[in-house]
Coordinates of C-alpha atoms and ligand atoms in Angstrom, one line a residue:
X27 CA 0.0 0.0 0.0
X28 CA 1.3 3.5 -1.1
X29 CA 0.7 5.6 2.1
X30 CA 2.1 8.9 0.4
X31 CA -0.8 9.4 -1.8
X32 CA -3.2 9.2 0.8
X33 CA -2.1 11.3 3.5
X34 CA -4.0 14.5 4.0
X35 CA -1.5 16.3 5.6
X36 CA 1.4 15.5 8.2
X37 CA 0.3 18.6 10.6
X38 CA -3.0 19.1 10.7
X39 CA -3.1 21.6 14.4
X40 CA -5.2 24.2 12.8
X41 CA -7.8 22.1 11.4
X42 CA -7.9 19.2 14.3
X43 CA -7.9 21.5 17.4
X44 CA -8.2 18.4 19.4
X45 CA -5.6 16.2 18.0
X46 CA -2.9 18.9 17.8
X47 CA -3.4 19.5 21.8
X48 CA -1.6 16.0 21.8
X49 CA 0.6 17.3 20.0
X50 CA 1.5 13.4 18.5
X51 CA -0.3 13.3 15.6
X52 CA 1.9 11.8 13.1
X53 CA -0.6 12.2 9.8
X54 CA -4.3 11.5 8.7
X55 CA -5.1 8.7 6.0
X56 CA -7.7 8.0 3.7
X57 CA -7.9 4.8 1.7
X58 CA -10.1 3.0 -0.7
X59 CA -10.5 -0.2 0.9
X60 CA -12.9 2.0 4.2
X61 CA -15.0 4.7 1.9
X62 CA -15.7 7.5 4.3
X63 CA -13.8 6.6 6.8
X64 CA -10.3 8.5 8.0
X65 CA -7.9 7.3 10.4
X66 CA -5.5 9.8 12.3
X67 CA -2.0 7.9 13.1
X68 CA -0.7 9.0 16.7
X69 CA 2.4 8.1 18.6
X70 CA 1.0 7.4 22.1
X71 CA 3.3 8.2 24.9
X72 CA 1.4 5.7 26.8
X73 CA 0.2 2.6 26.4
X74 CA -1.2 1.2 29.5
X75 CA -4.2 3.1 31.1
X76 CA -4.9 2.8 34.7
X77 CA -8.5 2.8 35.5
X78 CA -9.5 3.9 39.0
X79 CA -11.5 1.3 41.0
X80 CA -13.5 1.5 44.2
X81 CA -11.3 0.8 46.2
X82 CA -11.0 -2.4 48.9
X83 CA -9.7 -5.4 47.3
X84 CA -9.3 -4.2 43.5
X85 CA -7.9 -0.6 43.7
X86 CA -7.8 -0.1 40.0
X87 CA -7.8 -1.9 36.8
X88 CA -5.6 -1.6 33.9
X89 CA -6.9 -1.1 30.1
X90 CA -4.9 -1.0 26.2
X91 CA -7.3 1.0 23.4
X92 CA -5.0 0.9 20.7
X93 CA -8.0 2.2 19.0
X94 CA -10.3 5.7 19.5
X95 CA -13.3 5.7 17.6
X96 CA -15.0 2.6 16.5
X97 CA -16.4 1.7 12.8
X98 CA -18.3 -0.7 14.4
X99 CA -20.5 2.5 14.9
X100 CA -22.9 0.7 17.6
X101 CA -26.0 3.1 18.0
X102 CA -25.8 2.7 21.4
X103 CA -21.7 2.7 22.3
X104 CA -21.1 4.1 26.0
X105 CA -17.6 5.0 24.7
X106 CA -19.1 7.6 22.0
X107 CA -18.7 10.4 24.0
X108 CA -15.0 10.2 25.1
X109 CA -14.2 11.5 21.2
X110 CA -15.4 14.8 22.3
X111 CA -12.3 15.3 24.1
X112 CA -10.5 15.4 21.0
X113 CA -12.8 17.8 19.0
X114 CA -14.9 15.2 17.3
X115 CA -18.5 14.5 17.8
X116 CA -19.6 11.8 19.3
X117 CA -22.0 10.9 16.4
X118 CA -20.8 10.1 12.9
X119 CA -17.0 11.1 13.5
X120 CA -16.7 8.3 16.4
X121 CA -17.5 6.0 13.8
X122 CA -15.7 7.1 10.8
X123 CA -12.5 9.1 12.3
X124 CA -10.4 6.6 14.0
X125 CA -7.5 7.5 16.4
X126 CA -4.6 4.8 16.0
X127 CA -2.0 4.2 18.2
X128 CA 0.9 3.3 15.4
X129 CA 3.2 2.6 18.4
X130 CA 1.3 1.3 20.9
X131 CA 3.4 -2.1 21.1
X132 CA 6.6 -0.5 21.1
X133 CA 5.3 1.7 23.8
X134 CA 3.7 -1.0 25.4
X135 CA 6.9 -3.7 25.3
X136 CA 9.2 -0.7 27.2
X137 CA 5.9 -0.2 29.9
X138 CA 6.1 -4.0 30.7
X139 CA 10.1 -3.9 31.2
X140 CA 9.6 -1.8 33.6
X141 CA 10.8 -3.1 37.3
X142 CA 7.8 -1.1 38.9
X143 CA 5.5 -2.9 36.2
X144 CA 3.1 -4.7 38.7
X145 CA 1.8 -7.8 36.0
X146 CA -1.5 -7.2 37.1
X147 CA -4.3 -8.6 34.8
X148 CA -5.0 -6.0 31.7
X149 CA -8.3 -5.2 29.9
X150 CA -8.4 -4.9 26.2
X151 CA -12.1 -3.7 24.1
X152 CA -13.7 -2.5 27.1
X153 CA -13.6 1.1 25.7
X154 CA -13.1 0.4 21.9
X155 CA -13.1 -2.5 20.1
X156 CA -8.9 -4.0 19.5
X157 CA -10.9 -6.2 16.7
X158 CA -12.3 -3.8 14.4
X159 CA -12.1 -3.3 10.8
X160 CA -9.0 -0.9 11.1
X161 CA -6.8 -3.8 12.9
X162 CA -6.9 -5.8 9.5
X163 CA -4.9 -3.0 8.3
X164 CA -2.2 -1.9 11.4
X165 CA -2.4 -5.3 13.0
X166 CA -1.5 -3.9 16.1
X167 CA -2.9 -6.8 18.5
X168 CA 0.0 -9.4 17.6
X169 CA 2.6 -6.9 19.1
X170 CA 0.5 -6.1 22.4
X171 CA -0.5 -10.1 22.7
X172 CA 3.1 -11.0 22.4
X173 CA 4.4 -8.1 24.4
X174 CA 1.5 -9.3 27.3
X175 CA 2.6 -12.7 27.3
X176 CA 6.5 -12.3 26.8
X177 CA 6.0 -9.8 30.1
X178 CA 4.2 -12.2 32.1
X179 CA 0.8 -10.3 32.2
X180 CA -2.1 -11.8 32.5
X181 CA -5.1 -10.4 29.8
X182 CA -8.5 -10.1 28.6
X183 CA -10.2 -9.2 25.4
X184 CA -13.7 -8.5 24.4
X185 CA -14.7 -7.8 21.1
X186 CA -17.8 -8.0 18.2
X187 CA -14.7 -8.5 16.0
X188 CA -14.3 -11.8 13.8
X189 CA -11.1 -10.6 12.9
X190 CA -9.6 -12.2 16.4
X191 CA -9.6 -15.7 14.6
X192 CA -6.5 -14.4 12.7
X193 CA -4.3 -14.4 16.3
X194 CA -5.9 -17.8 17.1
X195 CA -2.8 -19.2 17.2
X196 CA -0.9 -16.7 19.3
X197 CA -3.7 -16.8 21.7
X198 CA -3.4 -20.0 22.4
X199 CA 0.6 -19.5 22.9
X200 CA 0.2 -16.9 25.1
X201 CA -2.5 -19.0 27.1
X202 CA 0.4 -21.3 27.6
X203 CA 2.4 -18.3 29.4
X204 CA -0.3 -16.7 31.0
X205 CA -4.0 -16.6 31.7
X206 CA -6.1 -15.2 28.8
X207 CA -9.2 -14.6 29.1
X208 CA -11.9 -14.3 25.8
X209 CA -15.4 -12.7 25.0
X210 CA -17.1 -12.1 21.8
X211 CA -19.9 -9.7 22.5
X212 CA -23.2 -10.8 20.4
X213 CA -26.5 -9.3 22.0
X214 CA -28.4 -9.1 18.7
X215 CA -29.6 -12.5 17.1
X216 CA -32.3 -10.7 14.4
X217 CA -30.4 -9.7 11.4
X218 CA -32.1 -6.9 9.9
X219 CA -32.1 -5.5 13.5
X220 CA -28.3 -6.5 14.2
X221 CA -27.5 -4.6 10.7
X222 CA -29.6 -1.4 12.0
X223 CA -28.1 -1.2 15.5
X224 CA -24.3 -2.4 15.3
X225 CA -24.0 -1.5 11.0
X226 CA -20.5 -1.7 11.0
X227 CA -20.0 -5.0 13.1
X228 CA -19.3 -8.5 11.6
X229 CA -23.5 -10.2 11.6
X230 CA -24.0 -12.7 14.9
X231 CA -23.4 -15.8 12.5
X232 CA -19.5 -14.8 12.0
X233 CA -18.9 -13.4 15.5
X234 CA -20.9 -17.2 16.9
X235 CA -18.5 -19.1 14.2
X236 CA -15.5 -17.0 16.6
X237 CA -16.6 -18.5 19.3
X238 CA -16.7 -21.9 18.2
X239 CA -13.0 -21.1 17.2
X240 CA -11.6 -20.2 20.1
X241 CA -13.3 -23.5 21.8
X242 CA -11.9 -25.2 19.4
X243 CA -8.2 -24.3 20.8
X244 CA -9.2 -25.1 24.0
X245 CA -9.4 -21.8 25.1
X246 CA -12.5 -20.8 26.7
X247 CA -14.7 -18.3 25.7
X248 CA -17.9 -15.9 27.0
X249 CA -20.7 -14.3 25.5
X250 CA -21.8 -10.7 26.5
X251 CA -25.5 -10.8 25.5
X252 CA -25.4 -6.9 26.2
X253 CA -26.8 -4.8 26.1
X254 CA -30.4 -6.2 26.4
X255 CA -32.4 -4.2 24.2
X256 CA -36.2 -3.2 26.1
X257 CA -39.2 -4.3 23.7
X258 CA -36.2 -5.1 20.9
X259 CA -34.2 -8.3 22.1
X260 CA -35.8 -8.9 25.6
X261 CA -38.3 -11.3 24.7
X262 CA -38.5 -14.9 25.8
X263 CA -38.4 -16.4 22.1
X264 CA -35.3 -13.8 21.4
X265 CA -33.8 -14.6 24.5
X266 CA -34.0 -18.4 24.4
X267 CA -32.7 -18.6 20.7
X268 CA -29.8 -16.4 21.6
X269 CA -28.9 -18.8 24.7
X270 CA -29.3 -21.6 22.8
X271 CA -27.2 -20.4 19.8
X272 CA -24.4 -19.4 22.2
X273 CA -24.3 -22.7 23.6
X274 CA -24.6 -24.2 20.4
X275 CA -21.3 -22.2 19.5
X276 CA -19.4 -23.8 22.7
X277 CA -19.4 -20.6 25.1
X278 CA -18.8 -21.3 28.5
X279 CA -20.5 -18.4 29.9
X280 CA -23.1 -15.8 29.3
X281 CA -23.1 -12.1 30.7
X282 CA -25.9 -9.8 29.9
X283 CA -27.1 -6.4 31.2
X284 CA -30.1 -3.7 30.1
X285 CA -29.3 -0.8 27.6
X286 CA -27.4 1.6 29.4
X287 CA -28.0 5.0 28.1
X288 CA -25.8 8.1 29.2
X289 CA -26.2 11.5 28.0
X290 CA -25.3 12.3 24.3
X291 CA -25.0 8.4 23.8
X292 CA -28.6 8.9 24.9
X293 CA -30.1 11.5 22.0
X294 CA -28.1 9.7 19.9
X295 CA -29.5 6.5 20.2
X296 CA -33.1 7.9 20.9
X297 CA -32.7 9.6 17.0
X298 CA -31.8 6.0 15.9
X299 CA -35.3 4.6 17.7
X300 CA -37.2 7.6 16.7
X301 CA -36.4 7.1 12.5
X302 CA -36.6 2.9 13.1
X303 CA -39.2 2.7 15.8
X304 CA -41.2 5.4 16.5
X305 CA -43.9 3.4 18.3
X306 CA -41.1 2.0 20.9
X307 CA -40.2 6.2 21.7
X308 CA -42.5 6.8 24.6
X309 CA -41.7 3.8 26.5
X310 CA -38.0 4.8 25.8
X311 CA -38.2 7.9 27.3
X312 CA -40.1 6.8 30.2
X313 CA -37.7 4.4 31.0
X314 CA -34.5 6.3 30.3
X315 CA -35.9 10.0 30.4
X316 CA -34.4 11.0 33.7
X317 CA -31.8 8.4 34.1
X318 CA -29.0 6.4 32.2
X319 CA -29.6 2.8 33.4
X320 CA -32.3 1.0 33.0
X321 CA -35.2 1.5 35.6
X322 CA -34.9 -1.3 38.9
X323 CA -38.6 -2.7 38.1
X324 CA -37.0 -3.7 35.0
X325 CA -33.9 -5.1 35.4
X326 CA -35.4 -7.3 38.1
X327 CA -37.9 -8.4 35.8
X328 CA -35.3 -9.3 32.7
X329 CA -33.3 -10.9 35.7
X330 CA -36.2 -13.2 36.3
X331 CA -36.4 -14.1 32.9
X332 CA -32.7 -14.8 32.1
X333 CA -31.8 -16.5 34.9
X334 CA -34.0 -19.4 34.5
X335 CA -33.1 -19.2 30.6
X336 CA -29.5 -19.4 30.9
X337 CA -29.6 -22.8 33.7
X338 CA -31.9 -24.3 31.0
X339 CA -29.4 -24.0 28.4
X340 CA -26.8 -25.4 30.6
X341 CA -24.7 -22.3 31.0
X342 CA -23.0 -20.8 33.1
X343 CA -23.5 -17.1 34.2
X344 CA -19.8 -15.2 33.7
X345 CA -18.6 -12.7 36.0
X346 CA -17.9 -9.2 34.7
X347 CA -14.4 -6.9 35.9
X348 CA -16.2 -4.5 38.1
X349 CA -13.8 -1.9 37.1
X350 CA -12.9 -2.4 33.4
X351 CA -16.6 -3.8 32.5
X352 CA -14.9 -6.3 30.7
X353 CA -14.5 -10.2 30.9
X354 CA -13.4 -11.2 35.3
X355 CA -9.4 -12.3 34.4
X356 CA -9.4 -15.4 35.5
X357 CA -6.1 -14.5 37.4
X358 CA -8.1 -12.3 39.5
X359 CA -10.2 -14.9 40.4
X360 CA -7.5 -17.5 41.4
X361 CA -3.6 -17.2 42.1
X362 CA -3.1 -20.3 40.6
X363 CA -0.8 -23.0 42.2
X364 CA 2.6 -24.1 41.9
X365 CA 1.8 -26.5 39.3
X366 CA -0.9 -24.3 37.8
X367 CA -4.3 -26.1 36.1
X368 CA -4.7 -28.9 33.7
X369 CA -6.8 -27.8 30.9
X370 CA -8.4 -30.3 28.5
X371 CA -8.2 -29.3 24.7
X372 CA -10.9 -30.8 22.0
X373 CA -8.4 -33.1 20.5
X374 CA -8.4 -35.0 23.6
X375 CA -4.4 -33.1 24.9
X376 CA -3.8 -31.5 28.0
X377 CA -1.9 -28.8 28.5
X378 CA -1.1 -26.5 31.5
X379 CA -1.8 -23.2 32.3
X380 CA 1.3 -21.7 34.2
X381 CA 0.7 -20.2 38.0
X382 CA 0.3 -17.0 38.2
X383 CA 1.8 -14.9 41.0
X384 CA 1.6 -11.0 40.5
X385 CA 4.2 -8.9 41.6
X386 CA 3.7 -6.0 44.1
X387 CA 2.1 -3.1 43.0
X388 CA 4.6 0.0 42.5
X389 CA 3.6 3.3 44.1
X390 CA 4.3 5.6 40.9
X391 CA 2.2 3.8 38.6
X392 CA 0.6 6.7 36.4
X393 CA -3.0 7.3 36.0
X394 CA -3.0 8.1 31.9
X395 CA -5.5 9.7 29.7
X396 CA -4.3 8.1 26.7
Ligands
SF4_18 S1 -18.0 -2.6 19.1 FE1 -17.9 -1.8 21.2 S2 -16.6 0.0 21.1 FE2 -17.2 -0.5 19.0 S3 -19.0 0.8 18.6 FE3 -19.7 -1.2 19.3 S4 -20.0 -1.0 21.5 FE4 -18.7 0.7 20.8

């Protein structure tokens, strides 16, 4: 690929206010192969983002987005409106201009050497996705995986991106060093209605086949069914087709939650309902008029329905990171022993998972913005 010819501009301060503040942009790119779509190549100064916890037994929690901006361009992203902070809207220009982290596993590589490094368990696509479209062309998730693992750091990634079957095989090498911990997100299982609300993900077919992938290297793997769309995706028939489809594909464990609405993610989505579903806007705004989460009446009663669901399917309900929001690390769960765990692959072969003891955490470990 000829890069020259598609650069904008190396310096773009006066006309992306929020990029030049910074001051790392290297240039912005259009190409041929993602129509409408404009990525802006950073050199991050950091790659590891510390995410402040509540406190108690998990402090904090550690994130990578080698990504800002998603093309996945879900109607209802919670992440839409951290692109205001650079300038962009959190609209059309979170889908279609995409910050990239060029660096981000060079950066990342020098983080982990660090003595003070703490190898405490690390969250990526809990802000944007690692897996989508954009990674088939900078394939930055084969340097941070093998950085990760190399480092002895535990990880976790969640994504609605098929494209994750291409690290298959590193995954399952780095499993082999360290715990790794998998999710495919799939919450829509009506077609027309996935293709409305997530346009620019890969349909529920591919992201299901991705599961049954990553089972099939004797990794295991959850489903977020989230979030639950109210009067869309919540009813029984929905529900129990999703749940049996999920276990169909292998998953070992379901998490689900209601549409969470903040504001501006809010207006946004409700413009979305109001031009697909008019007849569904006043219940909307009853529910999420005054509030972002979904109302307690309601969650209780989507609770009652899904728990019975998901036992009847023979799954097992996963446990979210409290402070990331993505997939619970299974090193967080257990400090594995000496000899660490036997896991069983499909073909019959065992292998072991190593133990995992974390070192102590450093006192100047930096809160970082991005
Ligand atoms: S895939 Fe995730 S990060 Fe990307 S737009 Fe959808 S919800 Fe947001």
């Amino acid at each position: 690929m000829r890069w020259s010819g598609q650069e904008i501009t190396s310096e773009q301060k006066d006309a992306l206010p929020g990029l030049a503040r910074l001051n790392n942009l290297v240039r912005s790119v259009r190409t041929p192969e993602f129509a409408g779509v404009t990525f802006h190549e950073v050199l991050a100064k950091s790659a590891l983002n510390k995410v402040p916890g509540g406190g108690g037994a998990l402090p904090f929690g550690w994130t990578i987005n080698p990504y800002r901006g998603c093309s996945h361009a879900c109607l209802y992203c919670f992440a839409r409106p951290t692109h205001r902070y650079l300038d962009f809207n959190m609209g059309t220009d979170f889908d279609r201009e995409i910050v990239v982290k060029v660096n981000v596993a060079e950066v990342l590589r020098k983080e982990l050497a660090k003595p003070s490094w703490g190898r405490h368990p690390v969250a990526l696509g809990t802000n944007t996705d690692p897996y989508q479209r954009a990674e088939g062309r900078y394939a930055l998730m084969p340097g941070i995986i093998d950085a990760l693992a190399s480092s002895g750091t535990p990880f976790s990634i969640l994504t609605k991106g098929s494209l994750l079957r291409r690290d298959l095989d590193r995954l399952e090498d780095a499993a082999t060093h360290v715990p790794v911990d998998l999710a495919l997100s799939i919450a829509v299982y009506d077609d027309e209605l996935q293709k409305s609300v997530e346009p620019g993900t890969p349909s529920t077919k591919a992201r299901l086949e991705t599961v049954r992938a990553v089972r099939e290297r004797g990794l295991d793997c959850a489903v977020f069914m989230m979030p639950i769309l109210p009067y869309l995706t919540d009813t029984r028939a929905h529900l129990d087709a999703a749940l049996a489809a999920a276990k169909n594909a292998g998953a070992t464990s379901v998490l689900y939650t209601a549409l969470h609405l903040r504001p501006g993610v809010k207006e946004w989505f409700m413009l979305w309902l109001e031009r697909e579903h008019p007849e569904l806007l006043p219940k909307y705004r009853a529910m999420y008029g005054s509030q972002s989460y979904a109302p307690v009446g309601y969650r209780k009663w989507l609770a009652a329905r899904m728990k019975p669901l998901i036992a009847a399917h023979g799954l097992r309900r996963g446990e979210e990171d409290p402070i990331t929001g993505g997939v619970r690390s299974a090193a967080l769960n257990a400090m594995r022993d000496e000899n660490g765990d036997r896991v069983r692959q499909r073909d019959g072969a065992e292998r072991v998972r190593p133990a995992f003891v974390p070192a102590p955490v450093a006192p100047e470990e930096r809160l970082t913005l991005f």
